[in-house]
Amino acid sequence: MQQKGVASIEELRELAVEAGVKLVACQMTVDLFTYEKSDFIPDIHDWVGAASFLPLAQKADVNLFV
């Protein structure tokens, strides 16, 4: 990424958080892979399932589901 002049994942995440982006983790995936919340970056805003995410997504201007 550096060779192509593109910001690193860390830089992009920091910029997103500074811009007010709310990072949301999929609770089902976390449970499925037996992760703990402590395994994740501290910038996760919420831990939700699909049913809880949909109303949030409908109110948002932009969504990126990965």
Tab-separated table of C-alpha atoms in Angstrom:
chain	number	residue	atom	x	y	z
A	1	MET	CA	0.000	0.000	0.000
A	2	GLN	CA	2.837	2.337	0.834
A	3	GLN	CA	4.460	1.758	-2.567
A	4	LYS	CA	1.185	2.777	-4.236
A	5	GLY	CA	0.797	5.891	-2.073
A	6	VAL	CA	-2.273	4.555	-0.300
A	7	ALA	CA	-2.871	5.087	3.404
A	8	SER	CA	-2.451	2.045	5.644
A	9	ILE	CA	-5.411	0.275	7.202
A	10	GLU	CA	-4.477	1.800	10.566
A	11	GLU	CA	-4.388	5.304	9.076
A	12	LEU	CA	-7.716	4.811	7.330
A	13	ARG	CA	-9.306	3.517	10.545
A	14	GLU	CA	-7.985	6.493	12.524
A	15	LEU	CA	-9.333	8.905	9.917
A	16	ALA	CA	-12.703	7.178	9.941
A	17	VAL	CA	-12.974	7.370	13.726
A	18	GLU	CA	-11.929	11.043	13.681
A	19	ALA	CA	-14.653	11.694	11.095
A	20	GLY	CA	-17.285	10.226	13.399
A	21	VAL	CA	-17.669	6.818	11.759
A	22	LYS	CA	-19.241	4.306	14.135
A	23	LEU	CA	-17.602	0.902	13.832
A	24	VAL	CA	-19.992	-1.978	14.532
A	25	ALA	CA	-18.979	-5.610	15.052
A	26	CYS	CA	-21.187	-8.554	14.130
A	27	GLN	CA	-22.008	-10.293	17.397
A	28	MET	CA	-22.841	-13.596	15.686
A	29	THR	CA	-19.429	-13.734	14.006
A	30	VAL	CA	-17.717	-12.878	17.286
A	31	ASP	CA	-19.607	-15.708	19.004
A	32	LEU	CA	-19.067	-18.153	16.135
A	33	PHE	CA	-15.306	-17.794	16.251
A	34	THR	CA	-15.270	-17.562	20.080
A	35	TYR	CA	-13.588	-14.165	20.068
A	36	GLU	CA	-13.697	-11.903	23.093
A	37	LYS	CA	-14.376	-8.178	22.916
A	38	SER	CA	-10.836	-7.675	24.187
A	39	ASP	CA	-9.574	-9.251	20.916
A	40	PHE	CA	-10.806	-6.215	18.986
A	41	ILE	CA	-9.684	-2.639	18.601
A	42	PRO	CA	-11.105	-0.281	21.228
A	43	ASP	CA	-12.875	1.809	18.566
A	44	ILE	CA	-15.773	-0.645	18.126
A	45	HIS	CA	-18.893	1.405	18.846
A	46	ASP	CA	-21.343	-1.476	19.265
A	47	TRP	CA	-21.716	-5.256	19.030
A	48	VAL	CA	-24.934	-6.203	17.256
A	49	GLY	CA	-26.627	-8.971	15.322
A	50	ALA	CA	-28.148	-8.570	11.881
A	51	ALA	CA	-31.638	-7.825	13.230
A	52	SER	CA	-30.261	-4.979	15.342
A	53	PHE	CA	-28.003	-3.689	12.579
A	54	LEU	CA	-30.714	-3.224	9.953
A	55	PRO	CA	-32.530	-0.369	11.745
A	56	LEU	CA	-29.175	1.351	12.319
A	57	ALA	CA	-28.269	0.921	8.655
A	58	GLN	CA	-31.574	2.376	7.482
A	59	LYS	CA	-30.895	5.597	9.391
A	60	ALA	CA	-27.286	5.951	8.221
A	61	ASP	CA	-26.123	7.937	5.214
A	62	VAL	CA	-23.551	5.315	4.237
A	63	ASN	CA	-22.944	1.678	5.211
A	64	LEU	CA	-20.035	-0.606	4.544
A	65	PHE	CA	-20.713	-4.210	5.431
A	66	VAL	CA	-17.584	-6.358	5.420
